[in-house]
Short mmCIF file of C-alpha atoms and ligand atoms in Angstrom, two decimals:
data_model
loop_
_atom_site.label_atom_id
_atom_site.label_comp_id
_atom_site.label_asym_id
_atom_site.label_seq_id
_atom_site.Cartn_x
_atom_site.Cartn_y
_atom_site.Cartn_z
CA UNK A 1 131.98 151.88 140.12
CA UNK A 2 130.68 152.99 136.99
CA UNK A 3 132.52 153.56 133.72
CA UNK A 4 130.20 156.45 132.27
CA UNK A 5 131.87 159.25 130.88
CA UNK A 6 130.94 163.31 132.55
CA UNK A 7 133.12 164.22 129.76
CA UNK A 8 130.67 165.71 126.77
CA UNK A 9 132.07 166.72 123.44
CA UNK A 10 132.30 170.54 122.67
CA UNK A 11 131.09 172.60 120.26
CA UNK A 12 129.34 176.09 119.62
CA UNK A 13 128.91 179.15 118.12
CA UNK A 14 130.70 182.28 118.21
CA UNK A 15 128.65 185.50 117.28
CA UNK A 16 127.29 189.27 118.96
CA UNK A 17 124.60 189.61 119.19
CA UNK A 18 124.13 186.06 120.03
CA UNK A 19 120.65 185.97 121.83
CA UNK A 20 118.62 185.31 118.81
CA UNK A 21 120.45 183.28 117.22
CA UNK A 22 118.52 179.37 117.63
CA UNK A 23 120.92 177.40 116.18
CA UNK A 24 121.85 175.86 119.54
CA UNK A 25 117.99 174.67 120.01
CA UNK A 26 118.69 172.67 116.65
CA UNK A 27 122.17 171.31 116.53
CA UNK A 28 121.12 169.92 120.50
CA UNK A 29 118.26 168.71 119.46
CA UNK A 30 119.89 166.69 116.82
CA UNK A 31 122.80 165.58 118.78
CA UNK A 32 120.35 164.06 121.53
CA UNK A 33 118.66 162.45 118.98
CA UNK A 34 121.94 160.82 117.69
CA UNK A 35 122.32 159.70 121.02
CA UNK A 36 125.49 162.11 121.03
CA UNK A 37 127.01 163.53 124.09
CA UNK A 38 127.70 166.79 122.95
CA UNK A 39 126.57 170.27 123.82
CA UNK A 40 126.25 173.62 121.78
CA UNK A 41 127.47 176.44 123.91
CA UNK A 42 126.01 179.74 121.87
CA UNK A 43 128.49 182.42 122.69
CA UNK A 44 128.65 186.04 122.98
CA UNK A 45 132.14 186.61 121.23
CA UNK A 46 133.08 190.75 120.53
CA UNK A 47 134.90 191.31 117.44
CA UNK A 48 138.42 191.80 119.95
CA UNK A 49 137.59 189.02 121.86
CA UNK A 50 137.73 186.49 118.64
CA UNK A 51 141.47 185.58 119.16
CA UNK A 52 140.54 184.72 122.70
CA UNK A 53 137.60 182.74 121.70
CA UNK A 54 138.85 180.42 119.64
CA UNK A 55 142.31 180.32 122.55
CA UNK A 56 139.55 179.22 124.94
CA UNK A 57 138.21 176.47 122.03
CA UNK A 58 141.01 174.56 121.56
CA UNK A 59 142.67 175.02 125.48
CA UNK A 60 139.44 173.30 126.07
CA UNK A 61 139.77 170.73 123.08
CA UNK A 62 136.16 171.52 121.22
CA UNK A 63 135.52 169.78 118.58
CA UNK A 64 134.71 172.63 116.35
CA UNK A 65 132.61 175.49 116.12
CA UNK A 66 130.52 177.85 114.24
CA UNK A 67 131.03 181.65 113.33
CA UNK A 68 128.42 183.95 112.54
CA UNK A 69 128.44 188.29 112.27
CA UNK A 70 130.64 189.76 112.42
CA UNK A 71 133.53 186.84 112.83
CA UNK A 72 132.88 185.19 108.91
CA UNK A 73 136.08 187.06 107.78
CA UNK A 74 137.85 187.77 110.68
CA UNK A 75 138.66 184.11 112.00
CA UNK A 76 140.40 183.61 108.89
CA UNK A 77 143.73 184.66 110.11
CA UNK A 78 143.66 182.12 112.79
CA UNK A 79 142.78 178.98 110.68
CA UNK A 80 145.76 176.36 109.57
CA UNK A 81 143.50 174.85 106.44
CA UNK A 82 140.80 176.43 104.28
CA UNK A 83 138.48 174.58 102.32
CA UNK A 84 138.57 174.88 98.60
CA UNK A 85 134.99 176.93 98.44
CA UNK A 86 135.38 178.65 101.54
CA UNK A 87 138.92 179.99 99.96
CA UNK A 88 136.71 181.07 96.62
CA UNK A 89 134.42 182.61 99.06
CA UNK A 90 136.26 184.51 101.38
CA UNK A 91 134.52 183.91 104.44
CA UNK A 92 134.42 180.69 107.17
CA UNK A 93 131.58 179.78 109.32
CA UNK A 94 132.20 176.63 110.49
CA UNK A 95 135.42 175.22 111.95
CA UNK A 96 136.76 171.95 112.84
CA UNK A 97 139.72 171.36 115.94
CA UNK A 98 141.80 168.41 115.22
CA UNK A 99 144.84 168.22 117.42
CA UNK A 100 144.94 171.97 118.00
CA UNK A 101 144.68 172.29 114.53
CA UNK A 102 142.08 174.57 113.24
CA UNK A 103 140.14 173.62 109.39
CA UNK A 104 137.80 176.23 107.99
CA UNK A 105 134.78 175.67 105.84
CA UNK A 106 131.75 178.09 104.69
CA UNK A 107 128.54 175.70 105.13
CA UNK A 108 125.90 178.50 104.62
CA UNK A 109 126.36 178.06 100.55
CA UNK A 110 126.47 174.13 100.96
CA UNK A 111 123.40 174.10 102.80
CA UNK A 112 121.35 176.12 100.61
CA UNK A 113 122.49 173.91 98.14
CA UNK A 114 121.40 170.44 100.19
CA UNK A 115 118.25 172.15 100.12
CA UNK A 116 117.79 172.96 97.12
CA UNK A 117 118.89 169.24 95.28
CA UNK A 118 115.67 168.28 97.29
CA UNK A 119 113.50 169.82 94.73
CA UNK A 120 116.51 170.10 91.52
CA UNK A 121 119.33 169.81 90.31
CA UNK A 122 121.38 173.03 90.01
CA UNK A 123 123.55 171.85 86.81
CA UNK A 124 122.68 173.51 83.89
CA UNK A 125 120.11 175.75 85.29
CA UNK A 126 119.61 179.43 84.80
CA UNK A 127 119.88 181.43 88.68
CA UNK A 128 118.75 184.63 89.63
CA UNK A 129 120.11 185.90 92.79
CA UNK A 130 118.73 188.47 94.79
CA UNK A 131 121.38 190.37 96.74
CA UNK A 132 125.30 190.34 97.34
CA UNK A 133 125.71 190.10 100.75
CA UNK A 134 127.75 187.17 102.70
CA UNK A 135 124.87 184.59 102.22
CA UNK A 136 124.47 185.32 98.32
CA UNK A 137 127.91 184.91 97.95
CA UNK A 138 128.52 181.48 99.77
CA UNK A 139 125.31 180.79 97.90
CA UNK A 140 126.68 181.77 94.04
CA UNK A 141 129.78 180.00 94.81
CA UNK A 142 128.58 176.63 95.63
CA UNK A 143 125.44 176.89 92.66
CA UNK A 144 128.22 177.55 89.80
CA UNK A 145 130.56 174.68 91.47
CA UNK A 146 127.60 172.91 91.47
CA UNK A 147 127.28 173.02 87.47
CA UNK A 148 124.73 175.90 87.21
CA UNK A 149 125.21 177.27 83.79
CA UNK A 150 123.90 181.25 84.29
CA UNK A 151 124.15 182.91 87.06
CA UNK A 152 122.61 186.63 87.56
CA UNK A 153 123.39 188.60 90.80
CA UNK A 154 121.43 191.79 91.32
CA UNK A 155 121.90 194.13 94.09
CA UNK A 156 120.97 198.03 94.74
CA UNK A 157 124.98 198.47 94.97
CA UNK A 158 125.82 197.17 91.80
CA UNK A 159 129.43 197.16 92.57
CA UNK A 160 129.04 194.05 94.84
CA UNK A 161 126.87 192.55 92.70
CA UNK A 162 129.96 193.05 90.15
CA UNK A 163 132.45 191.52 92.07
CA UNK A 164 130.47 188.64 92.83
CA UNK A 165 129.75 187.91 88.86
CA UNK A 166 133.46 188.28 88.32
CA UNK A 167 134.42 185.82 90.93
CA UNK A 168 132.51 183.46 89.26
CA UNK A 169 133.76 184.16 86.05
CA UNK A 170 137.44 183.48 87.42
CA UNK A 171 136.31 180.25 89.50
CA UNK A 172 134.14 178.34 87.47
CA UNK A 173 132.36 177.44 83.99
CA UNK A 174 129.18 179.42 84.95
CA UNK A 175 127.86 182.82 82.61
CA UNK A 176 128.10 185.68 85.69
CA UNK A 177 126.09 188.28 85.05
CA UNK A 178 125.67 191.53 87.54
CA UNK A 179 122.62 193.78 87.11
CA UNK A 180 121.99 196.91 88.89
CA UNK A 181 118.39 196.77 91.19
CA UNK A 182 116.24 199.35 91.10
CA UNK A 183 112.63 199.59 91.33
CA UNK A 184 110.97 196.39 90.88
CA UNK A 185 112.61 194.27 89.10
CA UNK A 186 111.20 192.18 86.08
CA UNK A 187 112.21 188.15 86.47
CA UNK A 188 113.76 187.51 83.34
CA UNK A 189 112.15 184.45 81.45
CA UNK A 190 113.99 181.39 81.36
CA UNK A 191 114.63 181.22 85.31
CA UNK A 192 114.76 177.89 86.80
CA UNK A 193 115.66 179.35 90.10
CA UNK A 194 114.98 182.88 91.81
CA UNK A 195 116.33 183.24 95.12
CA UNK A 196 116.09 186.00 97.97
CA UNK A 197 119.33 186.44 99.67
CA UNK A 198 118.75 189.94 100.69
CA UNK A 199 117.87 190.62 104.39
CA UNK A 200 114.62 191.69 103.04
CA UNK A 201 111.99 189.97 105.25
CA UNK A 202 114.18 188.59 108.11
CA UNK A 203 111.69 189.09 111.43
CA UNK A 204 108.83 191.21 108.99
CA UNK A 205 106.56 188.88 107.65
CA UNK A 206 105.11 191.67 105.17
CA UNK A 207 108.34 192.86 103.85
CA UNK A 208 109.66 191.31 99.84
CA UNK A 209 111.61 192.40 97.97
CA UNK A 210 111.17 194.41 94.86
CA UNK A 211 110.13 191.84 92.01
CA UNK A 212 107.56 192.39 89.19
CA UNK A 213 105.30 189.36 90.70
CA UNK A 214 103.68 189.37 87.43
CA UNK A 215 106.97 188.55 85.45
CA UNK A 216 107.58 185.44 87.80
CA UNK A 217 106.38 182.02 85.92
CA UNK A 218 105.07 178.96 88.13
CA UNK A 219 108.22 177.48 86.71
CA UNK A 220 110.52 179.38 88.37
CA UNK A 221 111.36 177.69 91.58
CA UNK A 222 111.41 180.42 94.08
CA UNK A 223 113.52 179.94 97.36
CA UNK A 224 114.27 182.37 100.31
CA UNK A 225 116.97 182.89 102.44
CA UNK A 226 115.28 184.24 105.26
CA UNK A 227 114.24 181.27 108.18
CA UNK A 228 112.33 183.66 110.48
CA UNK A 229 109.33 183.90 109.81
CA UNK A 230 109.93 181.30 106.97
CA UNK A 231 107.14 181.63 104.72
CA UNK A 232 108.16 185.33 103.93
CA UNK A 233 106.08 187.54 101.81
CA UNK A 234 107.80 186.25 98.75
CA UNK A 235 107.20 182.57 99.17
CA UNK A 236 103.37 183.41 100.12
CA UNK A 237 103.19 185.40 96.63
CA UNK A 238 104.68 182.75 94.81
CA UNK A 239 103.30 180.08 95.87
CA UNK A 240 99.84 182.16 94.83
CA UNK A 241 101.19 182.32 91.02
CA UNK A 242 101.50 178.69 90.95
CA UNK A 243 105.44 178.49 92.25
CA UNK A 244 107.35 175.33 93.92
CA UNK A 245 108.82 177.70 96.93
CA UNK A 246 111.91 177.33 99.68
CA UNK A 247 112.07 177.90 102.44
CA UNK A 248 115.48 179.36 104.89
CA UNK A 249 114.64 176.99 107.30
CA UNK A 250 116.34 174.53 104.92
CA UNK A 251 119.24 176.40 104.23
CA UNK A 252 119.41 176.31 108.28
CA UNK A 253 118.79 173.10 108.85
CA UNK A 254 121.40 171.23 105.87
CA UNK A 255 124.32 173.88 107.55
CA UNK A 256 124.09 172.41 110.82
CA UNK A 257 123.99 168.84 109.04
CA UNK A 258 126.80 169.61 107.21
CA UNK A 259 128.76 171.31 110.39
CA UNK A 260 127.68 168.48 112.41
CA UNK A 261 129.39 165.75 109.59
CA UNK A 262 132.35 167.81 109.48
CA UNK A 263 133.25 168.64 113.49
CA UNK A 264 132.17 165.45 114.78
CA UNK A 265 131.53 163.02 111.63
CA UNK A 266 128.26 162.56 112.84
CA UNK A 267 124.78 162.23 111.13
CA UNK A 268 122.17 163.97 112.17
CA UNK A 269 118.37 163.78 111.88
CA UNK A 270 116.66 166.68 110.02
CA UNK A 271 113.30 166.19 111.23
CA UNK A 272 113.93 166.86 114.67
CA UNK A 273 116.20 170.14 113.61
CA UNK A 274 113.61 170.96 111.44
CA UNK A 275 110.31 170.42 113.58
CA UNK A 276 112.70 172.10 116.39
CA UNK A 277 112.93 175.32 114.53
CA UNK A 278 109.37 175.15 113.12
CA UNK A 279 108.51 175.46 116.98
CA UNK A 280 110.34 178.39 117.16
CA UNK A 281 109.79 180.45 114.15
CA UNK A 282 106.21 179.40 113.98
CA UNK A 283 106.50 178.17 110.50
CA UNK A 284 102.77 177.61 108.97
CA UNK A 285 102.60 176.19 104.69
P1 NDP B 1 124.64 191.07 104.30
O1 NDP B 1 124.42 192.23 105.20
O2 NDP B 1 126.02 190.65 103.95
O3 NDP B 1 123.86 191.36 102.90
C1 NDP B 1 122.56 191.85 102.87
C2 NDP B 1 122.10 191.99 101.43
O4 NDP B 1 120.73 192.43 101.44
C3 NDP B 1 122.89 193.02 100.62
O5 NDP B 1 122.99 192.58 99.28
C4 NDP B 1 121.99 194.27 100.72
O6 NDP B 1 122.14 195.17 99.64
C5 NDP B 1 120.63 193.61 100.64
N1 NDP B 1 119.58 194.47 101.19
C6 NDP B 1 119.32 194.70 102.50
N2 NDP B 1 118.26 195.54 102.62
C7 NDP B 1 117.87 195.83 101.35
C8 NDP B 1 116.83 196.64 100.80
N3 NDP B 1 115.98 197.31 101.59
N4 NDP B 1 116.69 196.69 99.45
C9 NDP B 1 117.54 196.01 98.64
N5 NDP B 1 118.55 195.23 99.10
C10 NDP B 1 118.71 195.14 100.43
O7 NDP B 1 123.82 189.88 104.94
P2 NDP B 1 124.03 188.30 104.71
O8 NDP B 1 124.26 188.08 103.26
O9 NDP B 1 125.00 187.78 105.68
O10 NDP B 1 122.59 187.74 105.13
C11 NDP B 1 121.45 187.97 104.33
C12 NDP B 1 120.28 187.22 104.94
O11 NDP B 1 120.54 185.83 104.85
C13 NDP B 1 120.08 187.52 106.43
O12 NDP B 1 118.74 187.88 106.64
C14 NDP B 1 120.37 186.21 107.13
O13 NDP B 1 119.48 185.98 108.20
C15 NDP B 1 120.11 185.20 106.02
N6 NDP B 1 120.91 183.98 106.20
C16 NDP B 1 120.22 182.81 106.31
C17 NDP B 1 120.90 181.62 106.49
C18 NDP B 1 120.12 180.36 106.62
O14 NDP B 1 120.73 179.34 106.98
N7 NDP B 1 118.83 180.34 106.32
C19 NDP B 1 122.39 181.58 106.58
C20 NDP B 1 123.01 182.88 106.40
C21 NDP B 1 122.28 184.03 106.23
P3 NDP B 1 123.37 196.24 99.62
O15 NDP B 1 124.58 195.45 99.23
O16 NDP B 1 122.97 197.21 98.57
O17 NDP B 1 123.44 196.82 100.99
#
């Protein structure tokens, strides 16, 4: 007789394309090293397949699980909670099952922020934000919660840029400010914190954006979305002018923490997630 369980917890990721996505390589690397029986099924969910998906999740009682493009917005309608900043934000990527009972949160925003309290503290501090996509969104949100006191979004479609500012300006105390991009753009003086949240970069290690390197000042603390490759373009030129510089991996690594705390109320190690993905992305300082 033996009274081990064959039962392991459940969780995963719903995305398409799903192939490249190595978030499974970390989360099981950090639930084995937690001594947690879980597993991380990364799945190949079409945008009509979504209501089926998450059917499947909680027939099969999972604990919770991620959602990445194109599901962010779409799984809303199927949630019974929403977190506060995931409400603010409009999107979900990470969702808990309690007795077939489905809680939404957005942990891309949260992590960036984990990662970024490593080297400051975001209250009171002047942001620039590159980009007003999904991830500089979450990203805004959470840094203006967080206390940040002026917060300036600039995107080549001003108009998102624009919304993003005025969201802000309706959900917290922070100065939202949207500027139009174009050409490359001067770093006004003054910022504590420039960030890339553009695609710009994301599997081209020679692509950055368009920023007046010469206008950036080593104390600016410059941090990039982008985990593969991590040291982007950006990072490598700021670092050169004298820069303390993020990297996405980070951002990567403090979302799956914070998933992991909220599906399973677990703790999990960041070295191993992060030396996990440095395998895998090939990330050199
Ligand atoms: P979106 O498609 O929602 O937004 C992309 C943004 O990049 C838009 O603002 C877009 O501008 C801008 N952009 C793209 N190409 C250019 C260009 N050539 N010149 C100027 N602006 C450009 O994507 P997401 O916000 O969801 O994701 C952005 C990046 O963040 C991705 O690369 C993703 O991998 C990364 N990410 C990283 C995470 C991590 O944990 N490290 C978590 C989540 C995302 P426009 O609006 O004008 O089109």
């Amino acid at each position: 007789m033996t009274d081990r369980s064959f039962r392991s917890i459940l969780t995963g990721s719903f995305s398409t394309p799903c192939a490249k996505n190595p978030t499974v390589a970390m989360m099981e690397a950090g639930y084995a090293k937690a001594g947690i029986d879980a597993r991380y099924i990364n799945c190949d969910v079409k945008p009509d397949n979504l209501a089926a998906a998450i059917a499947g999740a909680k027939a099969m009682e999972w604990a919770g699980f991620n959602c990445s493009i194109p599901h962010k917005i779409a799984v809303l309608e199927h949630l019974d909670e929403i977190a506060e900043s995931a409400k603010i934000i409009g999107a979900v990527n990470c969702v808990q099952i309690r007795d077939g009972r489905l809680t939404g949160n957005n942990t891309d925003g949260k992590g960036f922020l984990a990662s970024l309290r490593k080297v400051t503290d975001p209250k009171g501090k002047t942001i620039v934000i590159l980009g007003a996509g999904g991830a500089a969104r979450a990203i805004a949100v959470e840094l203006a919660l967080a206390g940040a006191a002026r917060i300036t979004i600039a995107n080549r479609s001003p108009e998102k840029a624009k919304a993003i500012a005025e969201l802000l300006t309706q959900n917290s105390d922070a100065q939202a400010h949207a500027i139009s991009w174009e050409g490359a753009l001067d770093v006004p003086k003054g910022t504590d914190v420039l960030i890339n949240a553009t695609s710009i970069g994301l599997g081209d290690a020679e692509a950055i954006p368009a920023i007046e390197t010469s206008s950036l000042s080593n104390a600016t603390i410059v941090a990039d979305v982008i985990p593969n490759p991590p040291m982007t373009k950006l990072l490598r030129e700021a670092k050169a002018q004298g820069c303390q510089t993020l990297d996405g991996l980070g951002m990567l690594v403090n979302q799956g923490i914070i998933g992991a705390e909220l599906v399973l109320g677990a703790k999990l190690s960041p070295d191993i997630m992060e030396k996990t993905l440095a395998v895998i992305f090939g990330a050199q300082d």
